[in-house]
Tab-separated table of C-alpha atoms in Angstrom:
chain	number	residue	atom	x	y	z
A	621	UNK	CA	0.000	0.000	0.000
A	622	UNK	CA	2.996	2.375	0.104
A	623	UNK	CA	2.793	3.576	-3.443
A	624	UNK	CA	-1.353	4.174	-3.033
A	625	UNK	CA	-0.266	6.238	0.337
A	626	UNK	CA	2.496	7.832	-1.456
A	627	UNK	CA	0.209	8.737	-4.433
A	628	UNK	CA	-2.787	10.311	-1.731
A	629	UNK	CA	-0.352	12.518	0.386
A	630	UNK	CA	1.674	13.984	-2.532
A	631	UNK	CA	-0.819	17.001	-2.665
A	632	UNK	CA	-1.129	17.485	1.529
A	633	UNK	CA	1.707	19.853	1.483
A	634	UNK	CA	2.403	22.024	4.807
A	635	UNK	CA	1.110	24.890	3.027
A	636	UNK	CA	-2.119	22.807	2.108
A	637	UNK	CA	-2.404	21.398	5.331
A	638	UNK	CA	-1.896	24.507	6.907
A	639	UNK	CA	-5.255	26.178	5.594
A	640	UNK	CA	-7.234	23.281	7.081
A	641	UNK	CA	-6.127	22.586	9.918
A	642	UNK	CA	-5.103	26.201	10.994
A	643	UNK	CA	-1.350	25.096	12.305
A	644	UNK	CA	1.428	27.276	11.104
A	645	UNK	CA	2.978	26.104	7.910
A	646	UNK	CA	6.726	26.518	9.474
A	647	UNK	CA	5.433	24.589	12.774
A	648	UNK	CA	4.091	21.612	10.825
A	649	UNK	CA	7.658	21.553	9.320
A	650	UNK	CA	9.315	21.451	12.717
A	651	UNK	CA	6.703	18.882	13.969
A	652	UNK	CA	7.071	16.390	11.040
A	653	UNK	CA	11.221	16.626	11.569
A	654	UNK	CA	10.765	16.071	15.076
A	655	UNK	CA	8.254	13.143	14.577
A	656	UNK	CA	10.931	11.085	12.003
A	657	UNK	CA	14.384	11.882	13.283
A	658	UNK	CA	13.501	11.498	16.873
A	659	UNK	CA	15.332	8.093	18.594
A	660	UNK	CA	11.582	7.296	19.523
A	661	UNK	CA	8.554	8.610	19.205
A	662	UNK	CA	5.461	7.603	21.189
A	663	UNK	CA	1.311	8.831	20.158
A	664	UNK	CA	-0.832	8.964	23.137
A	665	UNK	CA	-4.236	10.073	22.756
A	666	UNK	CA	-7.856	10.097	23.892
A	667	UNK	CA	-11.058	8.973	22.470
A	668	UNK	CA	-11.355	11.978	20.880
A	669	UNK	CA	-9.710	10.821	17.911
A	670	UNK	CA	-12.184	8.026	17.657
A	671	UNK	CA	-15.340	9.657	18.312
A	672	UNK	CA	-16.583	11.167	15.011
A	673	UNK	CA	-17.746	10.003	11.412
A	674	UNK	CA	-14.115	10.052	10.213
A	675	UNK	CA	-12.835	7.857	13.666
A	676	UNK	CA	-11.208	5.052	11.646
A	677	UNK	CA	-9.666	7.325	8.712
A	678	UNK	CA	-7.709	9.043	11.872
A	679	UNK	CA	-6.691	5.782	13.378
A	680	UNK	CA	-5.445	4.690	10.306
A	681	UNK	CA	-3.657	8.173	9.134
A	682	UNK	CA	-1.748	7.954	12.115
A	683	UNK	CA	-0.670	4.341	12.222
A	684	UNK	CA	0.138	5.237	8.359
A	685	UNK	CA	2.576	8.014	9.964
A	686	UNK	CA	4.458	5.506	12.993
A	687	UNK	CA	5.058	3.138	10.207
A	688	UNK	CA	6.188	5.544	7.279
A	689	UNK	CA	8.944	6.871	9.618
A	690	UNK	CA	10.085	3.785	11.277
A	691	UNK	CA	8.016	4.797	15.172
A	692	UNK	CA	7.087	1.089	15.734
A	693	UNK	CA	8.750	-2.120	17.085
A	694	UNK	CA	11.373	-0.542	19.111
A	695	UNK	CA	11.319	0.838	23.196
A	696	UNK	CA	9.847	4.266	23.225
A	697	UNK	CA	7.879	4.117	20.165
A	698	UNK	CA	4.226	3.009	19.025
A	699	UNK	CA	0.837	4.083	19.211
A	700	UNK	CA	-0.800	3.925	22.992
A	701	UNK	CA	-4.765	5.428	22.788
A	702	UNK	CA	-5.342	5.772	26.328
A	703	UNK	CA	-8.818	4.148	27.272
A	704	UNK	CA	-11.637	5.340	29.010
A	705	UNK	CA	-11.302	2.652	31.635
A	706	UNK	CA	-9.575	-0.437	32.489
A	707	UNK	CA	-9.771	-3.751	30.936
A	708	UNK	CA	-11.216	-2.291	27.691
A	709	UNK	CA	-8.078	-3.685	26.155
A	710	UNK	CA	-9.075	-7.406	27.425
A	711	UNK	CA	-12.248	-7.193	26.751
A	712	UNK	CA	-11.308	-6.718	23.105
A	713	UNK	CA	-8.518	-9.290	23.104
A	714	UNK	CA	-11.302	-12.211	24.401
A	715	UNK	CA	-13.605	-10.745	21.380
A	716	UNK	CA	-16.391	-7.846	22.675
A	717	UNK	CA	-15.918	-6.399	19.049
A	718	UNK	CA	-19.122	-7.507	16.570
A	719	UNK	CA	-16.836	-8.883	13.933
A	720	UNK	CA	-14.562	-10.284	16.075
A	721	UNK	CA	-13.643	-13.782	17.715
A	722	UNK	CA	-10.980	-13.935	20.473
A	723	UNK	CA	-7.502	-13.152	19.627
A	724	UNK	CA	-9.609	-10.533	17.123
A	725	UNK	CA	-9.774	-13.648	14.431
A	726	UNK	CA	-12.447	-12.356	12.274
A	727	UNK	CA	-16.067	-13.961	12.286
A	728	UNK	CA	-16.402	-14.602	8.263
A	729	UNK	CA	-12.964	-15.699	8.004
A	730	UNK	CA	-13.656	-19.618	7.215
A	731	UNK	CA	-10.433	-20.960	8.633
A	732	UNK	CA	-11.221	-19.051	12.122
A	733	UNK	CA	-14.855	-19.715	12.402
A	734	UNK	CA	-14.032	-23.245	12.132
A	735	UNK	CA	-11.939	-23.463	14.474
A	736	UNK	CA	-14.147	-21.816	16.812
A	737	UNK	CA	-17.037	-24.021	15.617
A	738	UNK	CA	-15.003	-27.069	17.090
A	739	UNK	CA	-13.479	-25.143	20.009
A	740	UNK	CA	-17.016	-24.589	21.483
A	741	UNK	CA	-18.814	-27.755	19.504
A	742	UNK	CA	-21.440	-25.286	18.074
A	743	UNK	CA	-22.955	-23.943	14.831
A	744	UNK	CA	-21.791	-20.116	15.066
A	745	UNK	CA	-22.770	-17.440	12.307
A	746	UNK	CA	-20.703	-16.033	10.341
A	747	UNK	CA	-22.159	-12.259	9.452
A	748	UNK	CA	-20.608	-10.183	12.039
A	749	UNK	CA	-22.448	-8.798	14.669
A	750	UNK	CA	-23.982	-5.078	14.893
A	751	UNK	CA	-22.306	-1.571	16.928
A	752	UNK	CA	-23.706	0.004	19.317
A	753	UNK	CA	-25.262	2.621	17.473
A	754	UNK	CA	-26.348	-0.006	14.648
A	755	UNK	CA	-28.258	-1.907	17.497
A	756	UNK	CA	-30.201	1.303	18.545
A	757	UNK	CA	-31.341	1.325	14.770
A	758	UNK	CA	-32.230	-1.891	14.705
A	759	UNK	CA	-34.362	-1.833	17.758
A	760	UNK	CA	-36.551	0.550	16.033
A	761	UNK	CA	-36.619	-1.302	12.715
A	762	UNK	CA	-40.005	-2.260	11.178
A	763	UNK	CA	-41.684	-5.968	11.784
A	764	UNK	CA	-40.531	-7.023	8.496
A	765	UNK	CA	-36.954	-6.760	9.570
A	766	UNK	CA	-35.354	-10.339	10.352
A	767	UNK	CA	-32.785	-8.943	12.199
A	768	UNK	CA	-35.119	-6.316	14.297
A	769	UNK	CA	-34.040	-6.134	17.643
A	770	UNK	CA	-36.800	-6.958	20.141
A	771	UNK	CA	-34.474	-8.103	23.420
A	772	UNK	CA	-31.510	-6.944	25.076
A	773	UNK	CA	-28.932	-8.118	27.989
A	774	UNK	CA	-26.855	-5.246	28.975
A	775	UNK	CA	-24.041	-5.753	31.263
A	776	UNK	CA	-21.692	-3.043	32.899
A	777	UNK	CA	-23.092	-0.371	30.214
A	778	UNK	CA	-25.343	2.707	30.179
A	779	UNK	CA	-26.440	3.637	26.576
A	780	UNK	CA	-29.527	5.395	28.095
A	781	UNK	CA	-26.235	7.932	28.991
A	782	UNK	CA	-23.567	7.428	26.870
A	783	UNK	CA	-25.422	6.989	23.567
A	784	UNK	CA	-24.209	9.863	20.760
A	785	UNK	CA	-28.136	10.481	20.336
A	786	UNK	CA	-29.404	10.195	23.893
A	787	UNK	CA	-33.648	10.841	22.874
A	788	UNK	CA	-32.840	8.469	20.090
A	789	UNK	CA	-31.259	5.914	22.442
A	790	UNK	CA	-33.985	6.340	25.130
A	791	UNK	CA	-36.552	5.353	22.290
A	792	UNK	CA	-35.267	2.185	21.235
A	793	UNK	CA	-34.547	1.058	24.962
A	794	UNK	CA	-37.967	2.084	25.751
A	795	UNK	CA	-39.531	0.593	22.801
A	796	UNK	CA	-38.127	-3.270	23.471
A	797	UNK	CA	-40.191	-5.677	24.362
A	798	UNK	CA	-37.639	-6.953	27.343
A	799	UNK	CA	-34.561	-5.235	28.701
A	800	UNK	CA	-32.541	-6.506	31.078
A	801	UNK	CA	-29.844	-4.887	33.347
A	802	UNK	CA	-27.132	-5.946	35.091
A	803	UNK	CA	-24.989	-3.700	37.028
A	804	UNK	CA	-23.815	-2.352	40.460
A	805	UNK	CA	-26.361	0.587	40.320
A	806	UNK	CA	-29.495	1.784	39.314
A	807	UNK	CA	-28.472	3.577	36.278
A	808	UNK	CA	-30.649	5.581	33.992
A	809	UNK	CA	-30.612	2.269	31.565
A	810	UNK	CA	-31.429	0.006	34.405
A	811	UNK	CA	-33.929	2.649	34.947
A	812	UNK	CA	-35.851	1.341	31.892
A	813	UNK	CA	-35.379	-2.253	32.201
A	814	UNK	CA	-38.037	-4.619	32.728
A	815	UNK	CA	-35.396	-6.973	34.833
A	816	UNK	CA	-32.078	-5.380	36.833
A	817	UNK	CA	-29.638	-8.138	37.574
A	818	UNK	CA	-27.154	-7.100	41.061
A	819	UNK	CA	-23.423	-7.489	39.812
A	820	UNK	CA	-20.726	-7.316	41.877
A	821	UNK	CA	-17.942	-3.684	41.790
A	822	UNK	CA	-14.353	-4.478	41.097
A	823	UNK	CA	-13.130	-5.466	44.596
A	824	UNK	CA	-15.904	-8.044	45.064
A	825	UNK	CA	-14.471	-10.490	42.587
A	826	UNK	CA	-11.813	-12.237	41.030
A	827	UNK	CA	-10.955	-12.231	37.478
A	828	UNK	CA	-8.007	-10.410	35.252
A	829	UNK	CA	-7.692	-7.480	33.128
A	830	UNK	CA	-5.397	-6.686	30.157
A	831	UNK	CA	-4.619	-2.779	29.776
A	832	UNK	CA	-2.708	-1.412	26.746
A	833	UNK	CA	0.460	-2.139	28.091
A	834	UNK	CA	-0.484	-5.770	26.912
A	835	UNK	CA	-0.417	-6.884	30.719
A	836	UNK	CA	-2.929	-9.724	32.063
A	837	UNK	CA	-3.080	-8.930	35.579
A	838	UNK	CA	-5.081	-10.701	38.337
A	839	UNK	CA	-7.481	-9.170	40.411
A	840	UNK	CA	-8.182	-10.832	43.607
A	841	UNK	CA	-11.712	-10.204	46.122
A	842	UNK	CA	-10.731	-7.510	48.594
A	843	UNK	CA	-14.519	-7.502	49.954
A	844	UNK	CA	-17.983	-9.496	50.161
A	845	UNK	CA	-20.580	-8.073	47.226
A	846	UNK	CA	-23.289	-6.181	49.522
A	847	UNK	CA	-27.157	-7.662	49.961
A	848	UNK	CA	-27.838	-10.077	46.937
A	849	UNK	CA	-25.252	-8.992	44.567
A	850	UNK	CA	-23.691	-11.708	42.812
A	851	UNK	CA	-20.864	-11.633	40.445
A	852	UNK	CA	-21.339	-11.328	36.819
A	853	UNK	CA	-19.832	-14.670	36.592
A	854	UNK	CA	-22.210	-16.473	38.470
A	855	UNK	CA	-25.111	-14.375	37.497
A	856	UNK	CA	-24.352	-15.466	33.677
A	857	UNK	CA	-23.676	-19.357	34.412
A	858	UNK	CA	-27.015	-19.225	36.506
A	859	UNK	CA	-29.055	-18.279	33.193
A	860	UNK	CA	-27.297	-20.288	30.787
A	861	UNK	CA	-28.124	-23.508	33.324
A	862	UNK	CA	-32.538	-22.295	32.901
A	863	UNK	CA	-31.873	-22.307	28.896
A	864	UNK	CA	-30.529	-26.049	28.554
A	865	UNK	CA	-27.140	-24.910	28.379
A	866	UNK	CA	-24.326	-26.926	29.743
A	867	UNK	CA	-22.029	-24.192	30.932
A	868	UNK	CA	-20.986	-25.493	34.433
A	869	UNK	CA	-17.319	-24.180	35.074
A	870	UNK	CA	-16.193	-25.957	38.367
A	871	UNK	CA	-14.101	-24.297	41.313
A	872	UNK	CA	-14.024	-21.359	43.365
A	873	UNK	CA	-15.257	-18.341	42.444
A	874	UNK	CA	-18.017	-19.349	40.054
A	875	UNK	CA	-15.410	-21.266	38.397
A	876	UNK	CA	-13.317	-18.283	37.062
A	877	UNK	CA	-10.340	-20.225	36.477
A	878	UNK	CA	-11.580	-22.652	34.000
A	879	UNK	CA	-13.410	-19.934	32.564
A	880	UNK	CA	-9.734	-18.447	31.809
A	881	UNK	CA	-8.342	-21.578	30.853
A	882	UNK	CA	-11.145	-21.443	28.265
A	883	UNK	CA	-10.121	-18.492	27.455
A	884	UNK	CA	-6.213	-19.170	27.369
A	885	UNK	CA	-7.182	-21.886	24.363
A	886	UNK	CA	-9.020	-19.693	22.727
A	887	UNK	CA	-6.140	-17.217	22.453
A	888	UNK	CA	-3.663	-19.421	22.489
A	889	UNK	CA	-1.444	-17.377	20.150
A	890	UNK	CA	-1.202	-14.249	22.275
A	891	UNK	CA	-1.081	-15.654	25.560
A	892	UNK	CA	-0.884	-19.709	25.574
A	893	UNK	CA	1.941	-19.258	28.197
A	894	UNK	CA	0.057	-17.189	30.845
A	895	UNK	CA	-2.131	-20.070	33.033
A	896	UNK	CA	-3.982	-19.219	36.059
A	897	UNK	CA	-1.630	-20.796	38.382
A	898	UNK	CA	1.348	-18.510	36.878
A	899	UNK	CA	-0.705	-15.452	38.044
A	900	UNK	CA	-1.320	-16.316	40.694
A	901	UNK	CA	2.469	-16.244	41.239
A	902	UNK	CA	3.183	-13.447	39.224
A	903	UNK	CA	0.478	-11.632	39.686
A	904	UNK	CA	0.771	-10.088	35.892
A	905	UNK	CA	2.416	-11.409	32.639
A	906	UNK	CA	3.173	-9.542	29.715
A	907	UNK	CA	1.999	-11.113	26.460
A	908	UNK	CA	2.570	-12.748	23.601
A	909	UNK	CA	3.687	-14.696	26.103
A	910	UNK	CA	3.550	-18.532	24.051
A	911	UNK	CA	4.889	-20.994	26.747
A	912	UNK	CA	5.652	-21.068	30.990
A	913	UNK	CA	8.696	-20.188	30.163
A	914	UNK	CA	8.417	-17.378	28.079
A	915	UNK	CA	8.538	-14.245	30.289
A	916	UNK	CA	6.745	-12.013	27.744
A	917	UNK	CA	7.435	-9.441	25.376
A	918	UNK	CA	7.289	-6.038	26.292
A	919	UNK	CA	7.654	-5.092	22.721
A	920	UNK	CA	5.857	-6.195	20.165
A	921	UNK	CA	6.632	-5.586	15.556
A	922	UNK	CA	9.796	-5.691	16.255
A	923	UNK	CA	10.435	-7.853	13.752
A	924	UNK	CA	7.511	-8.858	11.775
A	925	UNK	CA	3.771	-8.354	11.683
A	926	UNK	CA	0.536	-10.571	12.633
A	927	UNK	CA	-0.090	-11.025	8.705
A	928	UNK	CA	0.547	-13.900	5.776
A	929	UNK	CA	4.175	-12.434	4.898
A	930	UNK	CA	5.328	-10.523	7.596
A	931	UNK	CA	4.937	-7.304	6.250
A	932	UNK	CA	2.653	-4.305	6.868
A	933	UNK	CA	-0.398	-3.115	4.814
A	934	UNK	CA	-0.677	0.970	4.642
A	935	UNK	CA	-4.441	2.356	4.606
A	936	UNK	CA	-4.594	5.209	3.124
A	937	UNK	CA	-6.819	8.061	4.641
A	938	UNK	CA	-8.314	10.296	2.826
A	939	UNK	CA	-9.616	13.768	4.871
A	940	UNK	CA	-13.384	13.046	5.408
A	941	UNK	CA	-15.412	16.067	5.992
A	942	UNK	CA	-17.449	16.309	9.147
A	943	UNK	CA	-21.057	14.946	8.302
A	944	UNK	CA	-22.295	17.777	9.706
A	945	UNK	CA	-20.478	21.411	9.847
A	946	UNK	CA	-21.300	24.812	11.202
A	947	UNK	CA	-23.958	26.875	9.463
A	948	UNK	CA	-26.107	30.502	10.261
A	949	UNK	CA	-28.249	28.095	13.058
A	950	UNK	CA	-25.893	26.077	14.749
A	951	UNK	CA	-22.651	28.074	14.170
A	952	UNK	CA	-20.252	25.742	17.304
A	953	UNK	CA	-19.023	22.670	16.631
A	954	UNK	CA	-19.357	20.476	19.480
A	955	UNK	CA	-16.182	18.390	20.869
A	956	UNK	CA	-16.218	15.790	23.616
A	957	UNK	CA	-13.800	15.944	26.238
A	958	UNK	CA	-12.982	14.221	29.579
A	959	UNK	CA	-13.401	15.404	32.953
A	960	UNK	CA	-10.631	14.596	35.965
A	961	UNK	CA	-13.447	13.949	38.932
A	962	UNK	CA	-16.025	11.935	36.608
A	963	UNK	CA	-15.626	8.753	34.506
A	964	UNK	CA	-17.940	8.398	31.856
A	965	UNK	CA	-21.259	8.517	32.706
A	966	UNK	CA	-20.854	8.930	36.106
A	967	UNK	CA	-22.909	6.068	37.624
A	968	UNK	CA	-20.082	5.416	39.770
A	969	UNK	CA	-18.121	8.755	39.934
A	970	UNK	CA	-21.681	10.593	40.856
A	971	UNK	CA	-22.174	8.397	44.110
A	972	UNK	CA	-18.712	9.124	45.570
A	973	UNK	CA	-19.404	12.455	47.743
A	974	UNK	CA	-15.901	14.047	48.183
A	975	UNK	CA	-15.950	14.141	43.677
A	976	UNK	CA	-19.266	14.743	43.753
A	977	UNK	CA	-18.228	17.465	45.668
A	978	UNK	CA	-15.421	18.835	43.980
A	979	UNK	CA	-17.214	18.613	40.826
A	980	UNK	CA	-21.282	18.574	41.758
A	981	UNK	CA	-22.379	19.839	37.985
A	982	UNK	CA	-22.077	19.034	34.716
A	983	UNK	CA	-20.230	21.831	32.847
A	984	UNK	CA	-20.003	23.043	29.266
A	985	UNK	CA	-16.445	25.058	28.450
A	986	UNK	CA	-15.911	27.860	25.875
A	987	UNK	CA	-13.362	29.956	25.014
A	988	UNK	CA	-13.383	33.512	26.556
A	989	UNK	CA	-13.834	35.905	23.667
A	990	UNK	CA	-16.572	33.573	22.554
A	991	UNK	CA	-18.486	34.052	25.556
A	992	UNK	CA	-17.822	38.127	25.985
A	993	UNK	CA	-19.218	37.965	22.313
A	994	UNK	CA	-21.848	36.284	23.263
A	995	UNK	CA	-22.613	38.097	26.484
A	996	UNK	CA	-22.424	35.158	29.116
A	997	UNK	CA	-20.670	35.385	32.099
A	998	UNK	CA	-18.282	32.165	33.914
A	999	UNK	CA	-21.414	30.169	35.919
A	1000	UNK	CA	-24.572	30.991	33.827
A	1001	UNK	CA	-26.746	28.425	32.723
A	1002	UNK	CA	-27.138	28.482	28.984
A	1003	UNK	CA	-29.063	26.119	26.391
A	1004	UNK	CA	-26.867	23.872	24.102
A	1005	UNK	CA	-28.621	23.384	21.113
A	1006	UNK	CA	-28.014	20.519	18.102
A	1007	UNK	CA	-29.779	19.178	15.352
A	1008	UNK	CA	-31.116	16.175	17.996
A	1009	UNK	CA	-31.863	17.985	21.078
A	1010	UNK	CA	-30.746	20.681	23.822
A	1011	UNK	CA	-29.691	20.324	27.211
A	1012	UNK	CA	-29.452	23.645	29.686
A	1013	UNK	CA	-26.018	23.737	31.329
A	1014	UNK	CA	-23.796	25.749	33.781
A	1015	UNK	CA	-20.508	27.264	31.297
A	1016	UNK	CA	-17.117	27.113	32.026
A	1017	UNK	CA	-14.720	29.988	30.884
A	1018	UNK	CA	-11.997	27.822	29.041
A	1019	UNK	CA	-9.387	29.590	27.232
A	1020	UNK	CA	-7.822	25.970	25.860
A	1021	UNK	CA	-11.123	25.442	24.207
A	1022	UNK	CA	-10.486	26.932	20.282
A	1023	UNK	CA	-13.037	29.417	19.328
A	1024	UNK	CA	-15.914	28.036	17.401
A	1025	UNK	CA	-15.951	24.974	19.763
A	1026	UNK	CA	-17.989	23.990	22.947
């Protein structure tokens, strides 16, 4: 894909880039020197880069970049998006993506789904499965749909909060014909569910998690789950057992180790060598980690690539406009941003009083001049306005924020 790359970027110059982007020509110069020649160069970044239409072009224009100039396969250097919260990276790895088997083998690719057909002795389909946003759509597809959405099982999320289109989300939730919760708190989903499931926190179980350092790292019970709160473990196993399913995992803990020896098979090329007993030595092992005696890599394309040959496919990416830019009636573009007291949606972060404290509202931020041309003041409440709703919310004076952006 080099030449196809090669062929795309040829007419991004600095001065070209310059005018879009509005970063100095001579500073994009420096930048791009500093990027290539440095011993190592490391990208860390937020979700921001993922959540908009053009999400994937900007993953790949970036990986495109680490790999044009050699940033890859060597200490220092590499791409690390920094997560929202922990264990997103496992729950990838053991195959939480809709297209996606463990060890992110794809679902239509025949030599995979076979194998996962006689891993698990059972008839699996091979279209992949829906997003998030594809399965509020589908909820409110018509009757003549075969794939209309009438149920769902949500575990450990809150689309009823974190949904890009909250009065669209809200709709479809509202409009199944059973929902069913399970989670540590009454969260606005759980809110609209016909059936809330009590899960157990963090502390209240054992299990691992796998960060984006590539580190599986156990997590042992520090305290008893409160009133009839079971863990997610259990909770599942119990519900498979009423459908005729034969899922009975034996040992402590609901069984959680064989669950991860399960799981160890079923990504046996990343991390084969980890078994539960070795955490519970180690506490953590760094993978690809194939045998008990491998200690792990820490590094990882260092000298060749997950493919057929070896080598590397480039992407190219192509600037995608915005699907939706600022006009006369809705002249901001709106950006989403993190928040050091709250974590996501707050269902957790809400109910701890001293954060709660610090932080007790929700908060828009604008830049300064935007808001003396606009005639608000640092505190007011104003109305937030898009094409899909409006919320009324206390502003923040925020001089980082560019101009044009809330």
């Amino acid at each position: 894909g080099f030449n196809a790359l090669r062929d795309l970027v040829r007419d991004f110059t600095p001065k070209a880039v310059s005018e879009i982007c509005g970063i100095r020509e001579k500073d994009l110069y420096e930048a791009a020197r500093l990027f290539a020649t440095s011993p190592a160069t490391l990208s860390m970044y937020c979700q921001g880069l993922n959540q908009s239409a053009s999400g994937t072009a900007k993953n790949a224009a970036l990986v495109n970049l680490h790999l044009a100039t050699g940033q890859i396969g060597k200490p220092g250097s590499g791409l690390h998006p920094l997560r929202g919260q922990n264990n997103v990276q496992g729950a990838s790895d053991a195959g939480l993506i809709p297209m996606m088997f463990p060890n992110y083998q794809r679902v239509d690719h025949d030599a995979a789904h076979e194998w996962f057909e006689n891993f698990w002795d059972t008839k699996l389909d091979k279209r992949p499965g829906y997003t998030v946003v594809e399965i509020m759509h589908k909820i409110t597809a018509p009757d003549s749909d075969p794939d209309k959405i009438r149920g769902m099982y949500v575990e450990g999320e809150n689309p009823a909060m974190s949904d890009p289109d909250l009065n669209h989300a809200r709709h479809a939730l509202a409009s199944l014909e059973h929902l069913v919760v399970q989670d540590i708190f009454m969260t606005e989903t759980a809110l609209l569910a016909d059936v809330v499931l009590p899960a157990s926190a963090w502390p209240e179980k054992v299990g691992t998690a796998s960060n984006t350092d590539r580190m599986v790292q156990l997590g042992k019970k520090a305290v008893e789950p409160p009133g009839d709160a079971k863990p997610d473990l259990w909770i599942i196993q119990e519900i498979a057992k009423r459908m005729g399913l034969n899922w009975n995992y034996q040992g402590p803990d609901a069984g959680v180790a064989q669950v991860y020896d399960e799981m160890r098979q079923a990504m046996h090329a990343a991390i084969k060598g980890i078994t539960w007993e070795r955490l519970e030595k180690e506490s953590s092992v760094t993978y690809p980690c194939l045998s008990l005696e491998d200690p792990g890599r820490p590094i990882v394309f260092d000298d060749h690539f997950a493919t057929i040959d070896g080598k590397v496919k480039l992407v190219p990416a192509d600037i995608i406009p915005a699907n939706e830019r600022p006009d006369t009636e809705y002249p901001f573009v709106l950006i989403t941003g993190r928040q050091l007291e709250h974590w996501h949606t707050g269902s957790m972060t809400r109910r701890a009083t001293v954060l709660d404290a610090i932080e007790p509202m929700a908060t828009v931020s604008m830049n300064g001049e935007d808001m003396t041309a606009l005639g608000v003041s640092a505190g007011d409440v104003i109305t937030v306005e898009s094409r899909r709703g409006q919320v009324g919310i206390h502003v923040r004076r925020d001089d980082g924020t560019p101009r044009g952006a809330v």
